[in-house]
Amino acid sequence: TGRGVEYALRAFFNNKTDIAKTGLSASLVGKRIIVQGLGNVGFYAAHFLSTEDGALITHVLERDGVVINENGINILELKEYLVKTGSIEGFKGFVRENSKSLEANADILIPAAMELVITEENAHKIKTPLIIEAANGPISADADSILSQRGVVIIPDLYANAGGVTVSYFEWI
C-alpha cells in the first residue's frame, strides 16, 4: 500500500493539469511532506518518497507526538527507533504536541493511520495544497467539502491505497 501511495503521487506529478491546480512544481524532488502514522503504509510511503523520489518528510505524527525536521527526517532511523523503543518520544526533533502538525506548512499531507483525522473542525486550517488519503476515510464528508471549496486537491483512498487491497485479494484467493 505504501508503494501504491508513491506510485499514485508519481502519476499525479506526471499530469500538468492536475499539478496546476495545486500550484506546485512538476516534481516530487524537494516536496515537503507531512505523514500521519508510521505503520506499514506510512513508513513505506515515506521511505520510498524520501529515498527514491527526493521528497523531504518534514513531519511524522504518531499517537505520542510528532518528529519535525524541516530538512527531512531519516525515516529508516526513525522507524528503527520506534521499533526499538515502542515510541517516537526522544527521537531528535520530537515534540509532544502533534494536533497542530496536520496544519503545518508543507506541500503534501499523507494521512496514513486512521479515519477521520481531518474534520470540519480542522479542515479550514490545513495548509497543504495536496492530500493523498493513504488511510481509509481520513477526511470526513464535511471536511472534504471545505477542502474542495478552498481548492485543495485530494487523491482519494479508493485510488491511493488500492494496490494493498488488490494484493490482499490475491493473497486471499
Short mmCIF file of C-alpha atoms in Angstrom, two decimals:
data_model
loop_
_atom_site.label_atom_id
_atom_site.label_comp_id
_atom_site.label_asym_id
_atom_site.label_seq_id
_atom_site.Cartn_x
_atom_site.Cartn_y
_atom_site.Cartn_z
CA THR A 1 0.00 0.00 0.00
CA GLY A 2 2.84 2.39 0.80
CA ARG A 3 4.39 1.70 -2.61
CA GLY A 4 0.98 2.35 -4.18
CA VAL A 5 0.86 5.76 -2.48
CA GLU A 6 4.25 6.57 -4.00
CA TYR A 7 3.09 5.45 -7.46
CA ALA A 8 -0.15 7.44 -7.14
CA LEU A 9 1.86 10.58 -6.34
CA ARG A 10 4.23 9.91 -9.23
CA ALA A 11 1.24 9.60 -11.56
CA PHE A 12 -0.23 12.81 -10.18
CA PHE A 13 3.02 14.70 -10.79
CA ASN A 14 3.05 13.47 -14.39
CA ASN A 15 -0.22 15.31 -15.12
CA LYS A 16 0.34 19.03 -15.79
CA THR A 17 -3.36 19.87 -15.48
CA ASP A 18 -3.61 18.34 -12.01
CA ILE A 19 -0.33 19.87 -10.84
CA ALA A 20 -1.51 23.32 -11.92
CA LYS A 21 -4.48 23.02 -9.53
CA THR A 22 -2.07 22.78 -6.59
CA GLY A 23 0.39 25.49 -7.62
CA LEU A 24 3.25 23.04 -7.04
CA SER A 25 6.17 22.40 -9.39
CA ALA A 26 6.14 19.25 -11.53
CA SER A 27 8.43 17.02 -9.46
CA LEU A 28 8.45 15.21 -6.13
CA VAL A 29 12.05 16.33 -5.56
CA GLY A 30 12.18 18.65 -2.57
CA LYS A 31 8.46 18.43 -1.81
CA ARG A 32 7.80 18.84 1.92
CA ILE A 33 5.57 16.05 3.20
CA ILE A 34 3.66 15.51 6.44
CA VAL A 35 2.97 11.84 7.26
CA GLN A 36 0.39 10.95 9.89
CA GLY A 37 1.19 7.43 11.10
CA LEU A 38 4.37 5.40 10.73
CA GLY A 39 2.83 1.95 10.42
CA ASN A 40 3.34 -0.16 7.31
CA VAL A 41 1.57 2.26 4.97
CA GLY A 42 3.05 5.49 6.32
CA PHE A 43 6.53 4.06 6.76
CA TYR A 44 6.86 2.61 3.27
CA ALA A 45 5.29 5.63 1.59
CA ALA A 46 7.62 7.99 3.49
CA HIS A 47 10.65 5.76 2.98
CA PHE A 48 10.15 5.35 -0.78
CA LEU A 49 9.24 9.01 -1.35
CA SER A 50 12.31 10.22 0.55
CA THR A 51 14.87 7.72 -0.77
CA GLU A 52 13.66 7.23 -4.34
CA ASP A 53 11.89 10.48 -5.22
CA GLY A 54 13.89 13.09 -3.29
CA ALA A 55 10.95 14.30 -1.19
CA LEU A 56 11.52 15.68 2.31
CA ILE A 57 9.46 14.12 5.08
CA THR A 58 9.32 17.10 7.44
CA HIS A 59 6.73 15.85 9.96
CA VAL A 60 5.84 12.38 11.21
CA LEU A 61 2.88 12.24 13.56
CA GLU A 62 2.32 9.33 15.93
CA ARG A 63 0.00 8.94 18.90
CA ASP A 64 2.60 10.17 21.40
CA GLY A 65 3.77 13.23 19.49
CA VAL A 66 5.48 14.38 16.32
CA VAL A 67 9.01 14.42 14.93
CA ILE A 68 9.79 17.57 12.99
CA ASN A 69 12.81 18.28 10.81
CA GLU A 70 12.39 20.87 8.06
CA ASN A 71 15.49 19.44 6.32
CA GLY A 72 13.95 15.97 6.12
CA ILE A 73 13.63 13.14 8.63
CA ASN A 74 15.65 9.96 8.13
CA ILE A 75 12.63 7.65 8.00
CA LEU A 76 14.61 4.42 8.36
CA GLU A 77 16.34 5.69 11.52
CA LEU A 78 13.00 6.87 12.93
CA LYS A 79 11.33 3.52 12.22
CA GLU A 80 14.22 1.60 13.81
CA TYR A 81 13.97 3.87 16.88
CA LEU A 82 10.21 3.33 17.03
CA VAL A 83 10.57 -0.46 16.81
CA LYS A 84 13.34 -0.47 19.44
CA THR A 85 11.68 1.83 21.97
CA GLY A 86 7.98 1.47 21.13
CA SER A 87 7.65 5.23 20.75
CA ILE A 88 9.00 8.18 18.78
CA GLU A 89 9.46 10.08 22.05
CA GLY A 90 13.09 11.02 22.48
CA PHE A 91 13.96 10.93 18.77
CA LYS A 92 15.73 14.07 17.51
CA GLY A 93 13.06 16.67 16.70
CA PHE A 94 10.37 15.08 18.91
CA VAL A 95 7.62 17.38 20.21
CA ARG A 96 4.83 16.18 22.48
CA GLU A 97 2.06 18.24 20.85
CA ASN A 98 1.01 16.89 17.47
CA SER A 99 -2.53 18.11 16.79
CA LYS A 100 -1.30 21.26 15.01
CA SER A 101 1.20 19.35 12.85
CA LEU A 102 -1.50 18.35 10.36
CA GLU A 103 -1.87 22.10 9.85
CA ALA A 104 1.85 22.80 9.31
CA ASN A 105 3.23 24.36 6.14
CA ALA A 106 4.10 21.65 3.63
CA ASP A 107 3.33 20.59 0.08
CA ILE A 108 1.70 17.21 0.63
CA LEU A 109 -0.22 15.69 3.54
CA ILE A 110 -0.41 11.91 3.84
CA PRO A 111 -2.91 10.78 6.49
CA ALA A 112 -1.85 7.13 6.73
CA ALA A 113 -3.05 5.85 10.09
CA MET A 114 -6.71 6.28 10.87
CA GLU A 115 -10.01 7.57 9.62
CA LEU A 116 -11.48 10.99 10.30
CA VAL A 117 -8.29 12.84 11.21
CA ILE A 118 -9.45 15.77 9.08
CA THR A 119 -12.89 17.01 10.02
CA GLU A 120 -14.90 20.21 9.73
CA GLU A 121 -13.09 21.36 12.90
CA ASN A 122 -9.61 21.42 11.35
CA ALA A 123 -10.17 21.37 7.56
CA HIS A 124 -10.01 25.16 7.26
CA LYS A 125 -6.57 25.12 8.96
CA ILE A 126 -4.94 22.61 6.58
CA LYS A 127 -2.25 24.41 4.57
CA THR A 128 -1.08 21.73 2.14
CA PRO A 129 -2.42 22.10 -1.40
CA LEU A 130 -2.38 18.31 -1.91
CA ILE A 131 -3.65 15.48 0.30
CA ILE A 132 -3.32 11.81 -0.56
CA GLU A 133 -5.53 9.54 1.52
CA ALA A 134 -3.32 6.58 2.46
CA ALA A 135 -5.62 5.53 5.30
CA ASN A 136 -9.23 4.52 4.76
CA GLY A 137 -11.55 7.52 5.09
CA PRO A 138 -9.22 10.01 6.79
CA ILE A 139 -11.32 13.00 5.67
CA SER A 140 -14.93 13.47 6.77
CA ALA A 141 -17.56 14.40 4.18
CA ASP A 142 -17.93 17.89 5.65
CA ALA A 143 -14.15 18.39 5.65
CA ASP A 144 -13.98 17.18 2.05
CA SER A 145 -16.43 19.92 1.05
CA ILE A 146 -14.45 22.57 2.93
CA LEU A 147 -11.14 21.47 1.42
CA SER A 148 -12.59 21.26 -2.09
CA GLN A 149 -14.06 24.77 -1.81
CA ARG A 150 -10.59 26.01 -0.80
CA GLY A 151 -9.04 24.34 -3.87
CA VAL A 152 -7.15 21.62 -2.01
CA VAL A 153 -6.61 18.61 -4.27
CA ILE A 154 -7.45 15.27 -2.65
CA ILE A 155 -6.27 11.96 -4.08
CA PRO A 156 -8.89 9.59 -2.63
CA ASP A 157 -8.18 6.46 -0.62
CA LEU A 158 -10.08 4.36 -3.15
CA TYR A 159 -7.27 5.06 -5.62
CA ALA A 160 -4.29 5.73 -3.35
CA ASN A 161 -4.38 2.53 -1.34
CA ALA A 162 -5.94 0.23 -3.95
CA GLY A 163 -2.63 -1.58 -4.50
CA GLY A 164 -2.70 -3.02 -1.00
CA VAL A 165 -6.32 -4.08 -1.37
CA THR A 166 -5.61 -5.74 -4.72
CA VAL A 167 -2.63 -7.67 -3.33
CA SER A 168 -4.69 -8.72 -0.30
CA TYR A 169 -7.31 -10.11 -2.63
CA PHE A 170 -4.72 -12.17 -4.50
CA GLU A 171 -3.30 -13.43 -1.20
CA TRP A 172 -6.80 -14.38 -0.08
CA ILE A 173 -7.62 -16.39 -3.21
#
